[in-house]
Structures are given as C-alpha cells and as structure tokens.
PDB file of C-alpha atoms in Angstrom:
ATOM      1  CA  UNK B 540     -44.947   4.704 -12.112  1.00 42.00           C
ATOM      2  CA  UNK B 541     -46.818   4.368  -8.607  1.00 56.00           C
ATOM      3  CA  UNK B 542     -48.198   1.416  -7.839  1.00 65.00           C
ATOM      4  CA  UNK B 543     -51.367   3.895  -6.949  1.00 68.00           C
ATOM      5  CA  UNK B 544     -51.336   4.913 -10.765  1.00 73.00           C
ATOM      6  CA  UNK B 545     -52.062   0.658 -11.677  1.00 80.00           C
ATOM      7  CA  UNK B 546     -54.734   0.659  -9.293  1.00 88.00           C
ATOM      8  CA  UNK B 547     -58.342  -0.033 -10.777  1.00 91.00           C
ATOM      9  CA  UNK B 548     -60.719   3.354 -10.931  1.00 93.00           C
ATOM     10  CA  UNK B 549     -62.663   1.962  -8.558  1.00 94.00           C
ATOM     11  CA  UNK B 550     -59.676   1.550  -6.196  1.00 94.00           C
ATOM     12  CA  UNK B 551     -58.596   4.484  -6.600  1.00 94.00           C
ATOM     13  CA  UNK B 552     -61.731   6.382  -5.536  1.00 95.00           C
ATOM     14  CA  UNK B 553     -61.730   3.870  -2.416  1.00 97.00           C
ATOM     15  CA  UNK B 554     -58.509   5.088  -1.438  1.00 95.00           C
ATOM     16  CA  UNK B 555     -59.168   8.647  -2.236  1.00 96.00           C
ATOM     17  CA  UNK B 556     -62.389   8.842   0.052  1.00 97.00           C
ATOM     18  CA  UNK B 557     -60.935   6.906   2.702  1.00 95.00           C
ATOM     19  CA  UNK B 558     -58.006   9.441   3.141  1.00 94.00           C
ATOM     20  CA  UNK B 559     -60.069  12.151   3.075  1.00 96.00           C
ATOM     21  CA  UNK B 560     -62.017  10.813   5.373  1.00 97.00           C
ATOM     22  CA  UNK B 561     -59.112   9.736   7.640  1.00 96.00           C
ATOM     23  CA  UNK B 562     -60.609   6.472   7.709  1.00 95.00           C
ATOM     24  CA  UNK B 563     -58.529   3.346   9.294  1.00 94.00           C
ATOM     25  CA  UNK B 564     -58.706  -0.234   7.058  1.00 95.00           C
ATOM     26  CA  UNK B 565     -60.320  -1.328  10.644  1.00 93.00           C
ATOM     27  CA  UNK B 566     -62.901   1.092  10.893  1.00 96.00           C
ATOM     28  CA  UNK B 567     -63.718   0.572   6.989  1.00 96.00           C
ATOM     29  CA  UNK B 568     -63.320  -2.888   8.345  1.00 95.00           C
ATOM     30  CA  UNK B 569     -65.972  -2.968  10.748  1.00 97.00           C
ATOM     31  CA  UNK B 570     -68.486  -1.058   8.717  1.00 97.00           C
ATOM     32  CA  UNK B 571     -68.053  -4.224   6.289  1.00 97.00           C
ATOM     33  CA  UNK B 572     -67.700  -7.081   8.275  1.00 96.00           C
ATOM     34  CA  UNK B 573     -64.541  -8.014   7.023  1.00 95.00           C
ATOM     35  CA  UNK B 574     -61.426  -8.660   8.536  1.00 91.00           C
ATOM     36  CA  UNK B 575     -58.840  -5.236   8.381  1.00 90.00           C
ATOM     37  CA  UNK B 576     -56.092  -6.907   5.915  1.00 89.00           C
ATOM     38  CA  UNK B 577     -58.895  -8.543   3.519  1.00 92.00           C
ATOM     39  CA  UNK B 578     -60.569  -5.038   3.602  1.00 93.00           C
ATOM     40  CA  UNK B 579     -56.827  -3.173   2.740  1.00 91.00           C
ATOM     41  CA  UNK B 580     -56.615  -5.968   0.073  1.00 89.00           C
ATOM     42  CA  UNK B 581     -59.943  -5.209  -1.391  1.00 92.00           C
ATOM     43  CA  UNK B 582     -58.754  -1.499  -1.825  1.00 92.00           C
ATOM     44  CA  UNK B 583     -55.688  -2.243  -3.857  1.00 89.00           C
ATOM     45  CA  UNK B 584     -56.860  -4.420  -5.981  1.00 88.00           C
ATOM     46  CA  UNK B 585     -56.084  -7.746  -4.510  1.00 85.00           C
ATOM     47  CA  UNK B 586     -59.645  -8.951  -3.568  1.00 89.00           C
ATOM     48  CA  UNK B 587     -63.508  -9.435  -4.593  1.00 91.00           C
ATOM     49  CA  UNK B 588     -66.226  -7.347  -3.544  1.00 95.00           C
ATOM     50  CA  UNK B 589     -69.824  -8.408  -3.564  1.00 95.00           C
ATOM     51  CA  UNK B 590     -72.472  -6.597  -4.071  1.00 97.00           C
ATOM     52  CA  UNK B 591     -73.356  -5.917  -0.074  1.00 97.00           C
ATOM     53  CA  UNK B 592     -70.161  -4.880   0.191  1.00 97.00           C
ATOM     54  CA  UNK B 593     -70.271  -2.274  -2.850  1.00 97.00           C
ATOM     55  CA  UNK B 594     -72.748  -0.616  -1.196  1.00 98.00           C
ATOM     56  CA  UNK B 595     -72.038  -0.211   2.432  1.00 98.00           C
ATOM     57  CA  UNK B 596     -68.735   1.163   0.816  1.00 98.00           C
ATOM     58  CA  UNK B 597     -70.820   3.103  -1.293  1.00 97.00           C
ATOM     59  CA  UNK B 598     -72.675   4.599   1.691  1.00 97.00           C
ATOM     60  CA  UNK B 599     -69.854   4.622   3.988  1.00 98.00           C
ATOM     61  CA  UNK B 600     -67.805   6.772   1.464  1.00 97.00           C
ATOM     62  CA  UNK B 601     -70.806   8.862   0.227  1.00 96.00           C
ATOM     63  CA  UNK B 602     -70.198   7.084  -3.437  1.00 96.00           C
ATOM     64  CA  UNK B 603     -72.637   6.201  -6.005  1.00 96.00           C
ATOM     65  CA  UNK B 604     -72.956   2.453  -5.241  1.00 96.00           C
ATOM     66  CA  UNK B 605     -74.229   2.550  -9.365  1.00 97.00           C
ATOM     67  CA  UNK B 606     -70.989   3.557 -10.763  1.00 96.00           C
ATOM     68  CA  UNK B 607     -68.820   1.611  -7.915  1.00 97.00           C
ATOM     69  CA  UNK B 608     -70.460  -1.363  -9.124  1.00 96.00           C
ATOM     70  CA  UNK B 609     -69.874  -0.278 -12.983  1.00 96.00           C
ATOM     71  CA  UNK B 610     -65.550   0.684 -11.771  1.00 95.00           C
ATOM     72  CA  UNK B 611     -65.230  -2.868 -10.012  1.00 95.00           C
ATOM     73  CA  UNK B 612     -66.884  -5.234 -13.494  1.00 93.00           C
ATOM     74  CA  UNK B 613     -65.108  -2.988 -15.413  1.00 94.00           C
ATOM     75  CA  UNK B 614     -62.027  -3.602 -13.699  1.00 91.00           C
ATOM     76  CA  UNK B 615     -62.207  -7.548 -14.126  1.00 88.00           C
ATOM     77  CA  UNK B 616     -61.180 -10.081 -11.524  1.00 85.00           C
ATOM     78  CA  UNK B 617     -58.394  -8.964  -8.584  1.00 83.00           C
ATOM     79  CA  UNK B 618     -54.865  -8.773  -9.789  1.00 72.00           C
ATOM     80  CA  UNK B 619     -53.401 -12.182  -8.114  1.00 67.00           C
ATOM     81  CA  UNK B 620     -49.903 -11.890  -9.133  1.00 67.00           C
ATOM     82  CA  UNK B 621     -47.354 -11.626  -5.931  1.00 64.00           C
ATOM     83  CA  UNK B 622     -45.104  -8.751  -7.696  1.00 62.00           C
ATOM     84  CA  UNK B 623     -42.421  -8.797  -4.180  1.00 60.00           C
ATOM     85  CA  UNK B 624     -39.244  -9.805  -6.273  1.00 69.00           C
ATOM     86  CA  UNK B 625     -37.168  -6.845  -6.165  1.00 71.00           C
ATOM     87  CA  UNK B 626     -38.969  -4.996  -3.777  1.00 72.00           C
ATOM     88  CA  UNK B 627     -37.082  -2.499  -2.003  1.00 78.00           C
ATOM     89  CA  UNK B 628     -40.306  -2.023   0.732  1.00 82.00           C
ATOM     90  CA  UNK B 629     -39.268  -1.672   4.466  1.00 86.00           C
ATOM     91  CA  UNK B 630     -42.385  -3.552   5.334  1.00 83.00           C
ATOM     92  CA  UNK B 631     -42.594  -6.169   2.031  1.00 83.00           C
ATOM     93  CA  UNK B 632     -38.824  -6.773   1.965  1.00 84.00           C
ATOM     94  CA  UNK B 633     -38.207  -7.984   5.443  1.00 86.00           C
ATOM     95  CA  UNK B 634     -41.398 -10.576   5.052  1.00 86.00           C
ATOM     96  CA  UNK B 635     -40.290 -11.660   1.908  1.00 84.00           C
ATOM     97  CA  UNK B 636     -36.652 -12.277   2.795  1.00 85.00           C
ATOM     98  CA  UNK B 637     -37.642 -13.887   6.155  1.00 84.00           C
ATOM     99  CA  UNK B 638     -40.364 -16.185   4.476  1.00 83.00           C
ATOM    100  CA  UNK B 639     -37.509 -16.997   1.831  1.00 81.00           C
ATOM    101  CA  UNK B 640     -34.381 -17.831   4.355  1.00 75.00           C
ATOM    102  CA  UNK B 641     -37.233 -20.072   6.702  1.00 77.00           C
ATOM    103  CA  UNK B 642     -39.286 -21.279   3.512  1.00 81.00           C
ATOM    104  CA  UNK B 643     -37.070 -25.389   3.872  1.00 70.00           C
ATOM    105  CA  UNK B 644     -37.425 -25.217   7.562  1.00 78.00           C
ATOM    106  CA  UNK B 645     -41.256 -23.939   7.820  1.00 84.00           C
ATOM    107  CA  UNK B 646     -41.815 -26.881   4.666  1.00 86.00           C
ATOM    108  CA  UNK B 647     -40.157 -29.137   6.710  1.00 81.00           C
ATOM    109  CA  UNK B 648     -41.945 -28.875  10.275  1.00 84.00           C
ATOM    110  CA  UNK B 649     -45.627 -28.523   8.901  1.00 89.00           C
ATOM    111  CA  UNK B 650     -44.932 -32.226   6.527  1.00 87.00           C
ATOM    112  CA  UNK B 651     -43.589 -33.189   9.812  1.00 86.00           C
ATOM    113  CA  UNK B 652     -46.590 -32.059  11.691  1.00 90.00           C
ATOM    114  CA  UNK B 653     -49.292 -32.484   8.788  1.00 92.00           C
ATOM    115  CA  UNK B 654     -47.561 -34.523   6.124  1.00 90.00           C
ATOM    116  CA  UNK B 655     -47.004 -34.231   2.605  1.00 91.00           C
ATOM    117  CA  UNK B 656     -49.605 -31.466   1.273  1.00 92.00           C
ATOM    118  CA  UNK B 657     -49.861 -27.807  -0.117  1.00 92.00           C
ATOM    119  CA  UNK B 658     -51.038 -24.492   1.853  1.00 92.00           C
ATOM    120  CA  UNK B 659     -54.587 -23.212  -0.011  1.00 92.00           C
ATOM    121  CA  UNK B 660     -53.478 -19.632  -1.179  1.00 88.00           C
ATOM    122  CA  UNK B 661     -57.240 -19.133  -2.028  1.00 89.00           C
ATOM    123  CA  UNK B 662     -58.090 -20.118   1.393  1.00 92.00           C
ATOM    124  CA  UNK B 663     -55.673 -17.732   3.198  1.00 92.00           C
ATOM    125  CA  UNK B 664     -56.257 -15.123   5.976  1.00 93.00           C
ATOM    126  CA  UNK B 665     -53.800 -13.042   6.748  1.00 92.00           C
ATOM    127  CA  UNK B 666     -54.013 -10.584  10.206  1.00 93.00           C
ATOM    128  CA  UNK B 667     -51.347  -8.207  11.726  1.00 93.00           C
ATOM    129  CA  UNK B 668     -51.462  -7.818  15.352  1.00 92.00           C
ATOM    130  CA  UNK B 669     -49.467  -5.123  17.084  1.00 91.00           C
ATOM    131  CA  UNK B 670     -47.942  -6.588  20.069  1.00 82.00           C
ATOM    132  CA  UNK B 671     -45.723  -5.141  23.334  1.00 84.00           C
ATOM    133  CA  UNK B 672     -42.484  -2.966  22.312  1.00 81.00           C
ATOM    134  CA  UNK B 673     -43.087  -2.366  18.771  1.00 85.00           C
ATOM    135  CA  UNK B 674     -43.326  -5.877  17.854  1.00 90.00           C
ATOM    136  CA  UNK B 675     -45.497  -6.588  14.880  1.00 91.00           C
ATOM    137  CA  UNK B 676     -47.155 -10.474  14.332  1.00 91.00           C
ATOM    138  CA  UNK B 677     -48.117 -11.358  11.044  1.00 92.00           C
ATOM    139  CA  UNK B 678     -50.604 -14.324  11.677  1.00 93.00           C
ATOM    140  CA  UNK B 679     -51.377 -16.491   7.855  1.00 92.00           C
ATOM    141  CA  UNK B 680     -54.527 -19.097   8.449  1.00 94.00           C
ATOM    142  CA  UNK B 681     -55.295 -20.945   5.697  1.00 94.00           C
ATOM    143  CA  UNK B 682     -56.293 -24.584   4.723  1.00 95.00           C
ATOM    144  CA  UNK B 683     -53.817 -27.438   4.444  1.00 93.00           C
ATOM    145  CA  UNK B 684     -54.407 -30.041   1.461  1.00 93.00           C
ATOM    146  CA  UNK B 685     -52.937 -33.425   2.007  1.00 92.00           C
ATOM    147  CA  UNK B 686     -51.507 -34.900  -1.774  1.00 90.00           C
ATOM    148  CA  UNK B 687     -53.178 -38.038  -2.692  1.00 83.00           C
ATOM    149  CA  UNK B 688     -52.227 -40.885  -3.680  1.00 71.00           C
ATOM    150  CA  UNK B 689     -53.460 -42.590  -7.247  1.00 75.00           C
TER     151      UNK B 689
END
C-alpha cells in the first residue's frame, strides 16, 4: 500500500489540488503564513490546521472550506508516529542513518554546550535550504529543556 492510500481524505484532496495546480509547498506556504516544511507536513498528515488556515486552503485550492473542515475532525489528531525504520527512501534513509551514526556525538556536544536536558519534539521547526553545488541543509530549531533536579 502507498503511503498516499493512509493519508486522511482531507489530505488527500490537499495533495490532489495542489498537483493539479502545480503548486510548490512554498507558494502554498506563503498563501498560509507558514513555514514550507510545516505546510508539506500539514498535507500528509503530520500537522494541525486551524481554522484560518482551512480556509485560505479552502480558497487557495477552490475547496469547500465546509467539508475541509468536516475531512480534517473527522480525521482526528495528526499521525505522530516517526515510521523511518526500514525505510528504503533516498531522501529519509540517508537522514535517518546519518542522525543514527552522529546521534552519541550530537548528545554529547549539546550536554556539553547546554547540559543535561531533552530536545522539545513538539517545539521543533524543521527548514531545508538548498545551498551551492547541490548541497542540501536540513536546519532542526527547537527548544532545549534542562532536567531538574528533585
């Protein structure tokens, strides 16, 4: 099964009209407000709309912001689950095998630099900047949480 086919209705539809409208994430982007990743995130499933954003989607994508707004409750909260074990992915792979074979030595400089905390998932941005030659830099900005003491 596609990962397209697991996709909320509402999702689905986004993707649909944005294709046919050879629509970028950025220009959708823009038209939101929203940063280009959270935006691509939003249309598969991974993030929360609200109700301003239904609608310039709505109108954006010629889509009745009624039954958008019916295909996203319906749907329930975003899928938060990071499903990368396994994946074969010429993009996904690469990340995930990089962030694994650093994951001790990135630990270990931001405790050095920060101290003993956690990364906020819930607080994380994520951007992807094209730079010179074909290089690609995936930029993750989030919030750092020092552990307490009791």
């Amino acid at each position: 099964m596609s990962h397209l086919e697991s996709l909320p209705p509402a999702c689905t539809k986004l993707l649909h009209e944005k294709s046919r409208r050879k629509l970028t994430f950025a220009e959708i982007a823009a038209h939101l407000a929203h940063d280009e990743v959270w935006t691509a995130a939003l249309f598969y499933g991974r993030a929360t709309p609200t109700l301003k954003d239904i609608h310039r989607l709505a109108s954006l994508l010629n889509l009745s912001a009624e039954t958008l707004e019916e295909d996203f409750r319906m749907a329930g909260p975003p899928l938060r689950e990071v499903p990368m074990q396994g994946t074969v992915d010429p993009i996904v792979a690469p990340v995930r095998d990089a962030i694994g074979l650093y994951a001790p030595a990135i630990r270990s400089v931001v405790v050095e630099k920060l101290g003993d905390g956690a990364i906020s998932a819930p607080h994380a941005k994520v951007r992807v900047e094209a730079g010179d030659a074909r290089d690609v830099r995936i930029i993750v900005e989030s919030k750092y949480v020092p552990f307490q003491s009791w």
